[in-house]
Amino acid sequence: MEAESATLGAILLDPDAIGSVIRYLRPDNFYSLQNQKIFAAILSLYNDGKTVDLITLADKLRLNGELDAAGGPGYLASLTDTVPTSANVEYYAKIVLDRSIRRKLLNIAAKIVADSHDETEESRVILESSQKQLFDLTDANQSATVTSPKELIPRAIGAIENLYKNRDSYSGIPSGFGDLDAMTSGFQKSELIIIGARPSVGKTALALSMASHIAIKKKIPAAFFSLEMSGLQLMFRLLSSESHISSHSIRTGFLKLTDLENIQDAAGKIYEAPLYLVDMPNMKLLDLRAMARRIRQQYDVRIIFIDYLTLITSENNLIPRHEQIAEISRSLKALARELDIPVVALSQVKRDAEGKTPTLADLRESGSIEQDADVVMFLHRERSSGEETIDTKLIVAKQRNGPVGDIEILFRPKYTEFVSKNHD
């Protein structure tokens, strides 16, 4: 209470002090209801460009019908008596913020205890809700920082010099497709990347090719959430791709002794890779978010692939499907920001896109996918069979921070993998 009174008193003594205080505080950070109303009135005056002093503050509260609820003129006058100077206002504000966070933590803890005793509530729902409240509290109390060119220029020049020395490297996680990485500089932190295509065009094969390059070749921890295929099926595909043994031969067992040796060698490489396969059909959104947080913390996963977005189920099945997809899309973008890693989600496109080059308008069931995504790519190729390699277009239709365009890649049906056009 002393820190709250000192903060408000310092602002009344020096109206310029509010600039320092609003970096940290909002009305609900104050414990006293009177102080909440006073600070809300101060903010309103400040936003209107009016001077904040005892007279204007009392008048503002009177117009709002809250002067008595805020303690009256006597309480307002007493605030300036509690602090001799405004010099320490930032210190007082930080004390108010600290106590506010502690109160909110206690409230969250009390709710967790109450919910844990409520047997009608599923434990996984309680876990997700608790995690979300804690992350929301963290986000709400991240204050902005102000920096000058004197501070930023040395950092910027250092980064540019580093890029110059390592011009073949990327600022993000390399996908394994050189032309794509040159366009995007790799998959960037906090970005939601969407890969769209019609069924059986190769969404899973492309994502798995990228994940294997990242985890097996580059040794970067990656997670692959499979809502459509089992972990064993994915492993068959990985073994086929790494060993260059036909996936059909692996599935049927028609193998030569040399094939088995090649598969064993490939298995050795995959065995050591930091690749984590999450096999959970009918995965609910909150389960996915909870699992993503866990593997990010436990295995330091640096990128997540989700196969595929429209198979995720919402907790609220009563709302229309397009609204569910919008909720899922927003949640995946929020997850990428929260975990500070790229999230690559596969998505089907509308049936209308069959046989023609897909566009952003063809993303299935919700326009919010296009809105939430930082990068949207489409796979497009002519359906054909019996060929060793099939020319395929990877169309970068949207990139929030970079160029768009088409990239030529090759599909190898025999190994269900994609490779760069200039692949050996």
Short mmCIF file of C-alpha atoms in Angstrom, two decimals:
data_model
loop_
_atom_site.label_atom_id
_atom_site.label_comp_id
_atom_site.label_asym_id
_atom_site.label_seq_id
_atom_site.Cartn_x
_atom_site.Cartn_y
_atom_site.Cartn_z
CA MET A 1 0.00 0.00 0.00
CA GLU A 2 2.87 2.35 0.79
CA ALA A 3 4.43 1.74 -2.63
CA GLU A 4 1.06 2.31 -4.34
CA SER A 5 0.52 5.60 -2.52
CA ALA A 6 4.11 6.67 -3.25
CA THR A 7 3.69 5.90 -6.96
CA LEU A 8 0.48 7.91 -7.26
CA GLY A 9 1.88 10.73 -5.11
CA ALA A 10 5.02 10.96 -7.27
CA ILE A 11 2.87 11.29 -10.41
CA LEU A 12 0.86 14.10 -8.80
CA LEU A 13 4.07 15.89 -7.82
CA ASP A 14 5.61 15.42 -11.27
CA PRO A 15 3.18 14.66 -14.16
CA ASP A 16 6.15 13.66 -16.37
CA ALA A 17 6.73 10.70 -14.05
CA ILE A 18 3.76 8.87 -15.57
CA GLY A 19 5.89 8.11 -18.65
CA SER A 20 8.11 5.88 -16.50
CA VAL A 21 5.23 4.28 -14.63
CA ILE A 22 3.10 3.16 -17.59
CA ARG A 23 5.97 0.95 -18.77
CA TYR A 24 5.17 -1.30 -15.82
CA LEU A 25 1.69 -0.69 -14.46
CA ARG A 26 -1.96 -0.90 -15.40
CA PRO A 27 -4.91 -0.21 -13.08
CA ASP A 28 -5.38 -3.88 -12.17
CA ASN A 29 -1.80 -4.02 -10.82
CA PHE A 30 -2.96 -1.96 -7.83
CA TYR A 31 -4.26 -3.86 -4.82
CA SER A 32 -6.46 -1.04 -3.48
CA LEU A 33 -9.70 -0.49 -5.40
CA GLN A 34 -9.37 3.22 -4.64
CA ASN A 35 -5.90 3.29 -6.16
CA GLN A 36 -7.12 1.37 -9.22
CA LYS A 37 -9.74 4.03 -9.90
CA ILE A 38 -7.24 6.85 -9.36
CA PHE A 39 -4.64 5.35 -11.69
CA ALA A 40 -7.29 4.65 -14.35
CA ALA A 41 -8.31 8.33 -14.20
CA ILE A 42 -4.64 9.40 -14.43
CA LEU A 43 -4.20 7.23 -17.54
CA SER A 44 -7.34 8.71 -19.09
CA LEU A 45 -6.08 12.27 -18.52
CA TYR A 46 -2.65 11.32 -19.89
CA ASN A 47 -4.15 9.73 -23.02
CA ASP A 48 -6.23 12.87 -23.59
CA GLY A 49 -3.07 15.01 -23.40
CA LYS A 50 -4.21 16.80 -20.23
CA THR A 51 -2.03 17.79 -17.29
CA VAL A 52 -2.32 15.50 -14.27
CA ASP A 53 -2.58 17.30 -10.92
CA LEU A 54 -4.86 17.26 -7.86
CA ILE A 55 -7.45 19.55 -9.46
CA THR A 56 -7.71 17.84 -12.87
CA LEU A 57 -7.66 14.38 -11.24
CA ALA A 58 -10.44 15.24 -8.78
CA ASP A 59 -12.49 16.76 -11.61
CA LYS A 60 -11.99 13.65 -13.80
CA LEU A 61 -13.10 11.33 -10.99
CA ARG A 62 -16.09 13.58 -10.26
CA LEU A 63 -17.18 13.48 -13.91
CA ASN A 64 -16.89 9.67 -13.84
CA GLY A 65 -18.97 9.55 -10.66
CA GLU A 66 -16.08 7.86 -8.84
CA LEU A 67 -14.64 10.59 -6.61
CA ASP A 68 -16.13 9.18 -3.40
CA ALA A 69 -15.22 5.60 -4.36
CA ALA A 70 -11.63 6.78 -4.92
CA GLY A 71 -11.42 8.13 -1.36
CA GLY A 72 -12.56 11.71 -1.95
CA PRO A 73 -10.50 14.94 -2.17
CA GLY A 74 -8.98 14.29 1.24
CA TYR A 75 -7.42 10.97 0.19
CA LEU A 76 -6.12 12.47 -3.06
CA ALA A 77 -4.44 15.30 -1.16
CA SER A 78 -2.86 12.84 1.27
CA LEU A 79 -1.07 11.01 -1.54
CA THR A 80 1.44 13.81 -2.09
CA ASP A 81 2.25 13.78 1.65
CA THR A 82 3.56 10.19 1.47
CA VAL A 83 6.42 10.95 -0.93
CA PRO A 84 8.83 13.89 -0.79
CA THR A 85 10.09 13.56 -4.39
CA SER A 86 9.27 11.83 -7.66
CA ALA A 87 12.89 10.75 -8.23
CA ASN A 88 12.24 7.15 -7.10
CA VAL A 89 8.92 6.67 -8.89
CA GLU A 90 10.24 3.84 -11.11
CA TYR A 91 11.45 1.97 -8.03
CA TYR A 92 8.02 2.34 -6.37
CA ALA A 93 6.27 1.17 -9.56
CA LYS A 94 8.44 -1.96 -9.70
CA ILE A 95 7.44 -2.81 -6.11
CA VAL A 96 3.75 -2.46 -7.05
CA LEU A 97 4.28 -4.69 -10.09
CA ASP A 98 6.15 -7.32 -8.09
CA ARG A 99 3.37 -7.56 -5.47
CA SER A 100 0.75 -7.69 -8.24
CA ILE A 101 2.49 -10.66 -9.90
CA ARG A 102 2.72 -12.45 -6.55
CA ARG A 103 -1.01 -11.96 -5.92
CA LYS A 104 -1.85 -13.29 -9.37
CA LEU A 105 0.40 -16.31 -8.80
CA LEU A 106 -1.41 -17.00 -5.55
CA ASN A 107 -4.76 -16.74 -7.34
CA ILE A 108 -3.59 -19.15 -10.05
CA ALA A 109 -2.27 -21.55 -7.40
CA ALA A 110 -5.57 -21.40 -5.50
CA LYS A 111 -7.51 -22.10 -8.69
CA ILE A 112 -5.26 -25.08 -9.49
CA VAL A 113 -5.93 -26.48 -6.01
CA ALA A 114 -9.69 -25.96 -6.38
CA ASP A 115 -9.81 -27.43 -9.89
CA SER A 116 -7.72 -30.43 -8.80
CA HIS A 117 -10.39 -31.33 -6.26
CA ASP A 118 -13.15 -31.00 -8.87
CA GLU A 119 -13.56 -34.55 -10.22
CA THR A 120 -15.85 -33.38 -13.02
CA GLU A 121 -12.87 -31.60 -14.61
CA GLU A 122 -10.40 -33.65 -16.69
CA SER A 123 -6.82 -33.47 -15.38
CA ARG A 124 -5.38 -32.64 -18.81
CA VAL A 125 -7.80 -29.69 -19.10
CA ILE A 126 -6.58 -28.43 -15.72
CA LEU A 127 -2.96 -28.80 -16.85
CA GLU A 128 -3.54 -26.86 -20.08
CA SER A 129 -5.50 -24.14 -18.29
CA SER A 130 -2.79 -23.78 -15.62
CA GLN A 131 0.01 -23.57 -18.18
CA LYS A 132 -1.92 -21.00 -20.23
CA GLN A 133 -2.54 -18.79 -17.18
CA LEU A 134 1.14 -18.85 -16.26
CA PHE A 135 2.27 -18.06 -19.81
CA ASP A 136 -0.36 -15.29 -20.08
CA LEU A 137 0.98 -13.80 -16.84
CA THR A 138 4.52 -13.91 -18.23
CA ASP A 139 3.49 -12.26 -21.51
CA ALA A 140 1.45 -9.58 -19.76
CA ASN A 141 4.44 -8.46 -17.71
CA GLN A 142 7.06 -8.23 -20.43
CA SER A 143 7.95 -4.56 -20.58
CA ALA A 144 9.23 -2.88 -23.71
CA THR A 145 12.84 -1.71 -23.92
CA VAL A 146 14.03 1.50 -25.50
CA THR A 147 17.40 1.51 -27.27
CA SER A 148 19.31 4.16 -29.19
CA PRO A 149 21.30 3.79 -32.42
CA LYS A 150 24.48 3.93 -30.30
CA GLU A 151 23.46 0.62 -28.74
CA LEU A 152 21.97 -1.01 -31.83
CA ILE A 153 24.55 -0.08 -34.50
CA PRO A 154 27.42 -2.20 -33.04
CA ARG A 155 25.07 -5.19 -32.74
CA ALA A 156 23.73 -4.72 -36.28
CA ILE A 157 27.22 -4.36 -37.81
CA GLY A 158 28.41 -7.42 -35.87
CA ALA A 159 25.47 -9.45 -37.20
CA ILE A 160 26.10 -8.28 -40.78
CA GLU A 161 29.82 -9.12 -40.53
CA ASN A 162 28.92 -12.55 -39.19
CA LEU A 163 26.53 -13.11 -42.11
CA TYR A 164 29.25 -11.95 -44.52
CA LYS A 165 31.74 -14.44 -43.08
CA ASN A 166 29.17 -17.24 -43.12
CA ARG A 167 27.30 -16.33 -46.28
CA ASP A 168 26.39 -19.96 -46.98
CA SER A 169 24.56 -20.31 -43.67
CA TYR A 170 21.03 -19.19 -42.84
CA SER A 171 19.58 -17.18 -40.00
CA GLY A 172 16.87 -19.82 -39.55
CA ILE A 173 16.71 -23.62 -39.61
CA PRO A 174 17.63 -24.97 -43.08
CA SER A 175 14.95 -27.08 -44.75
CA GLY A 176 17.41 -29.00 -46.92
CA PHE A 177 16.10 -27.40 -50.11
CA GLY A 178 18.71 -24.85 -51.18
CA ASP A 179 16.47 -22.66 -53.34
CA LEU A 180 13.81 -22.50 -50.62
CA ASP A 181 16.36 -21.65 -47.93
CA ALA A 182 17.85 -18.95 -50.16
CA MET A 183 14.36 -17.40 -50.43
CA THR A 184 13.40 -17.72 -46.75
CA SER A 185 16.86 -17.84 -45.11
CA GLY A 186 15.57 -20.97 -43.36
CA PHE A 187 12.57 -21.47 -41.09
CA GLN A 188 12.54 -18.56 -38.62
CA LYS A 189 11.77 -18.57 -34.91
CA SER A 190 8.18 -17.81 -33.88
CA GLU A 191 6.87 -18.33 -37.44
CA LEU A 192 3.90 -20.44 -38.47
CA ILE A 193 4.65 -22.13 -41.80
CA ILE A 194 1.83 -23.79 -43.75
CA ILE A 195 2.42 -26.41 -46.45
CA GLY A 196 -0.74 -27.04 -48.47
CA ALA A 197 -1.59 -29.62 -51.14
CA ARG A 198 -4.31 -31.94 -52.35
CA PRO A 199 -4.33 -35.48 -50.87
CA SER A 200 -1.57 -37.85 -52.09
CA VAL A 201 0.53 -35.08 -53.63
CA GLY A 202 3.23 -35.50 -50.99
CA LYS A 203 2.70 -33.17 -48.02
CA THR A 204 3.88 -35.77 -45.51
CA ALA A 205 6.80 -36.84 -47.71
CA LEU A 206 7.98 -33.22 -48.04
CA ALA A 207 7.67 -32.51 -44.31
CA LEU A 208 9.45 -35.76 -43.46
CA SER A 209 12.23 -34.96 -45.96
CA MET A 210 12.68 -31.60 -44.24
CA ALA A 211 12.54 -33.09 -40.73
CA SER A 212 15.09 -35.80 -41.60
CA HIS A 213 17.49 -33.22 -43.05
CA ILE A 214 17.15 -31.05 -39.96
CA ALA A 215 17.50 -33.85 -37.38
CA ILE A 216 19.64 -36.47 -39.16
CA LYS A 217 21.93 -34.32 -41.30
CA LYS A 218 22.10 -31.12 -39.21
CA LYS A 219 21.56 -32.71 -35.75
CA ILE A 220 19.02 -30.03 -34.83
CA PRO A 221 16.34 -31.41 -32.44
CA ALA A 222 13.00 -31.65 -34.29
CA ALA A 223 9.56 -33.06 -33.46
CA PHE A 224 7.10 -34.57 -35.91
CA PHE A 225 3.47 -34.76 -34.76
CA SER A 226 1.70 -37.40 -36.84
CA LEU A 227 -2.08 -37.39 -36.65
CA GLU A 228 -2.55 -39.49 -39.78
CA MET A 229 0.26 -42.07 -39.97
CA SER A 230 1.67 -44.27 -37.21
CA GLY A 231 5.20 -43.83 -35.93
CA LEU A 232 6.16 -47.18 -37.48
CA GLN A 233 4.92 -46.10 -40.93
CA LEU A 234 6.94 -42.90 -40.66
CA MET A 235 10.02 -44.89 -39.68
CA PHE A 236 9.61 -47.15 -42.74
CA ARG A 237 9.59 -44.00 -44.88
CA LEU A 238 12.68 -42.61 -43.17
CA LEU A 239 14.56 -45.90 -43.60
CA SER A 240 13.60 -46.04 -47.28
CA SER A 241 14.73 -42.46 -47.86
CA GLU A 242 18.03 -42.83 -45.97
CA SER A 243 18.95 -46.28 -47.36
CA HIS A 244 17.62 -45.68 -50.91
CA ILE A 245 15.76 -48.96 -50.73
CA SER A 246 12.29 -48.98 -52.26
CA SER A 247 9.58 -48.33 -49.67
CA HIS A 248 7.53 -51.06 -51.34
CA SER A 249 10.36 -53.56 -50.84
CA ILE A 250 10.64 -52.60 -47.16
CA ARG A 251 6.89 -52.97 -46.59
CA THR A 252 6.69 -56.36 -48.35
CA GLY A 253 10.00 -57.76 -47.09
CA PHE A 254 11.31 -58.59 -50.59
CA LEU A 255 14.89 -57.58 -49.83
CA LYS A 256 18.38 -58.70 -50.80
CA LEU A 257 21.17 -59.16 -48.26
CA THR A 258 22.82 -55.92 -49.45
CA ASP A 259 19.47 -54.15 -48.95
CA LEU A 260 19.38 -55.27 -45.33
CA GLU A 261 22.94 -54.00 -44.85
CA ASN A 262 22.02 -50.60 -46.31
CA ILE A 263 18.93 -50.44 -44.09
CA GLN A 264 21.06 -51.26 -41.05
CA ASP A 265 23.48 -48.44 -41.94
CA ALA A 266 20.56 -46.03 -42.37
CA ALA A 267 19.06 -47.18 -39.09
CA GLY A 268 22.33 -46.33 -37.34
CA LYS A 269 22.18 -42.74 -38.60
CA ILE A 270 18.52 -42.33 -37.68
CA TYR A 271 19.04 -43.98 -34.28
CA GLU A 272 21.35 -41.17 -33.14
CA ALA A 273 19.22 -38.37 -34.61
CA PRO A 274 17.40 -35.94 -32.27
CA LEU A 275 14.09 -36.61 -34.03
CA TYR A 276 11.01 -37.12 -31.84
CA LEU A 277 7.92 -38.69 -33.40
CA VAL A 278 4.62 -37.99 -31.64
CA ASP A 279 2.02 -40.52 -32.76
CA MET A 280 -1.43 -39.51 -31.50
CA PRO A 281 -4.52 -39.83 -33.73
CA ASN A 282 -7.53 -37.63 -32.90
CA MET A 283 -5.28 -35.21 -31.05
CA LYS A 284 -7.09 -32.37 -29.32
CA LEU A 285 -5.68 -28.87 -29.53
CA LEU A 286 -4.93 -28.59 -25.83
CA ASP A 287 -3.14 -31.99 -25.88
CA LEU A 288 -0.97 -30.84 -28.76
CA ARG A 289 -0.06 -27.58 -27.02
CA ALA A 290 0.76 -29.35 -23.76
CA MET A 291 2.90 -31.97 -25.55
CA ALA A 292 4.69 -29.28 -27.58
CA ARG A 293 5.60 -27.38 -24.41
CA ARG A 294 6.85 -30.58 -22.78
CA ILE A 295 9.11 -31.73 -25.61
CA ARG A 296 10.40 -28.18 -26.11
CA GLN A 297 11.47 -28.12 -22.46
CA GLN A 298 12.58 -31.77 -22.20
CA TYR A 299 14.42 -32.21 -25.51
CA ASP A 300 15.18 -28.60 -26.53
CA VAL A 301 13.25 -29.16 -29.76
CA ARG A 302 13.97 -26.32 -32.20
CA ILE A 303 11.23 -26.94 -34.78
CA ILE A 304 7.87 -28.74 -34.81
CA PHE A 305 6.10 -30.35 -37.78
CA ILE A 306 2.37 -31.13 -37.58
CA ASP A 307 0.79 -33.61 -40.01
CA TYR A 308 -1.77 -32.21 -40.43
CA LEU A 309 -3.68 -29.13 -39.23
CA THR A 310 -7.23 -30.10 -40.17
CA LEU A 311 -7.00 -33.38 -38.22
CA ILE A 312 -6.57 -31.49 -34.94
CA THR A 313 -9.83 -31.44 -32.99
CA SER A 314 -11.08 -28.47 -31.02
CA GLU A 315 -12.36 -28.72 -27.46
CA ASN A 316 -15.54 -26.95 -28.54
CA ASN A 317 -17.28 -29.20 -31.07
CA LEU A 318 -20.44 -27.09 -30.94
CA ILE A 319 -19.04 -24.20 -32.97
CA PRO A 320 -18.89 -24.42 -36.81
CA ARG A 321 -15.88 -26.20 -38.29
CA HIS A 322 -14.46 -23.07 -39.92
CA GLU A 323 -14.46 -21.38 -36.51
CA GLN A 324 -12.70 -24.40 -35.00
CA ILE A 325 -10.02 -24.24 -37.70
CA ALA A 326 -9.63 -20.50 -37.06
CA GLU A 327 -9.12 -21.21 -33.36
CA ILE A 328 -6.57 -23.96 -34.16
CA SER A 329 -4.71 -21.71 -36.60
CA ARG A 330 -4.49 -18.83 -34.11
CA SER A 331 -3.40 -21.23 -31.39
CA LEU A 332 -0.57 -22.69 -33.50
CA LYS A 333 0.71 -19.20 -34.29
CA ALA A 334 0.56 -18.34 -30.57
CA LEU A 335 2.40 -21.61 -29.81
CA ALA A 336 5.21 -20.72 -32.24
CA ARG A 337 5.61 -17.35 -30.51
CA GLU A 338 5.36 -18.82 -27.04
CA LEU A 339 8.00 -21.52 -27.66
CA ASP A 340 10.06 -19.20 -29.91
CA ILE A 341 10.49 -21.88 -32.60
CA PRO A 342 9.11 -22.44 -36.12
CA VAL A 343 5.91 -24.50 -36.32
CA VAL A 344 5.35 -26.16 -39.71
CA ALA A 345 1.77 -27.37 -40.21
CA LEU A 346 0.46 -29.30 -43.19
CA SER A 347 -2.97 -28.46 -44.57
CA GLN A 348 -5.23 -29.81 -47.29
CA VAL A 349 -6.48 -27.49 -50.00
CA LYS A 350 -9.98 -27.41 -51.45
CA ARG A 351 -11.15 -29.96 -53.99
CA ASP A 352 -11.50 -27.08 -56.50
CA ALA A 353 -7.69 -26.93 -56.64
CA GLU A 354 -7.46 -30.42 -58.16
CA GLY A 355 -5.57 -30.27 -61.45
CA LYS A 356 -4.66 -26.58 -61.20
CA THR A 357 -2.05 -24.53 -59.41
CA PRO A 358 -3.30 -23.90 -55.84
CA THR A 359 -3.59 -20.38 -54.45
CA LEU A 360 -4.12 -18.87 -51.00
CA ALA A 361 -7.86 -18.90 -51.62
CA ASP A 362 -7.73 -22.71 -51.82
CA LEU A 363 -6.69 -23.25 -48.20
CA ARG A 364 -9.33 -25.49 -46.76
CA GLU A 365 -12.11 -24.53 -44.33
CA SER A 366 -10.81 -21.20 -43.06
CA GLY A 367 -9.33 -17.96 -44.37
CA SER A 368 -7.71 -17.46 -40.96
CA ILE A 369 -4.97 -19.96 -41.90
CA GLU A 370 -3.76 -17.54 -44.58
CA GLN A 371 -4.03 -14.63 -42.14
CA ASP A 372 -2.18 -16.31 -39.24
CA ALA A 373 0.61 -17.94 -41.27
CA ASP A 374 3.93 -16.18 -41.79
CA VAL A 375 4.80 -18.44 -44.74
CA VAL A 376 2.41 -20.39 -46.97
CA MET A 377 3.73 -22.95 -49.46
CA PHE A 378 1.90 -25.21 -51.88
CA LEU A 379 2.98 -28.45 -53.52
CA HIS A 380 1.83 -28.92 -57.09
CA ARG A 381 2.63 -31.68 -59.57
CA GLU A 382 0.93 -33.70 -62.23
CA ARG A 383 -0.31 -37.06 -61.00
CA SER A 384 1.77 -39.75 -62.68
CA SER A 385 3.27 -43.12 -61.90
CA GLY A 386 6.13 -45.33 -62.99
CA GLU A 387 8.70 -42.52 -63.16
CA GLU A 388 11.94 -42.43 -61.19
CA THR A 389 11.56 -38.73 -60.45
CA ILE A 390 8.63 -36.35 -60.88
CA ASP A 391 9.09 -32.62 -61.37
CA THR A 392 7.22 -30.78 -58.64
CA LYS A 393 6.59 -27.11 -57.93
CA LEU A 394 6.99 -25.79 -54.41
CA ILE A 395 5.10 -22.50 -54.56
CA VAL A 396 5.89 -19.92 -51.88
CA ALA A 397 2.59 -18.03 -52.09
CA LYS A 398 3.05 -15.91 -48.99
CA GLN A 399 6.07 -14.83 -46.99
CA ARG A 400 5.51 -12.07 -44.49
CA ASN A 401 9.16 -11.03 -44.41
CA GLY A 402 10.49 -12.03 -47.81
CA PRO A 403 9.88 -12.73 -51.50
CA VAL A 404 7.46 -15.21 -53.02
CA GLY A 405 7.90 -17.43 -56.05
CA ASP A 406 8.14 -20.97 -57.42
CA ILE A 407 10.86 -23.49 -56.66
CA GLU A 408 11.51 -26.63 -58.71
CA ILE A 409 12.05 -29.80 -56.66
CA LEU A 410 11.96 -33.51 -57.46
CA PHE A 411 9.75 -36.24 -56.01
CA ARG A 412 11.12 -39.78 -55.85
CA PRO A 413 8.08 -42.05 -55.51
CA LYS A 414 10.24 -45.14 -55.00
CA TYR A 415 11.60 -43.72 -51.75
CA THR A 416 8.66 -41.38 -50.99
CA GLU A 417 11.03 -38.45 -50.64
CA PHE A 418 11.62 -35.01 -52.11
CA VAL A 419 15.04 -33.70 -53.09
CA SER A 420 16.39 -30.47 -54.57
CA LYS A 421 16.50 -30.20 -58.36
CA ASN A 422 20.30 -30.07 -58.25
CA HIS A 423 20.52 -33.09 -55.93
CA ASP A 424 23.33 -35.54 -56.84
#
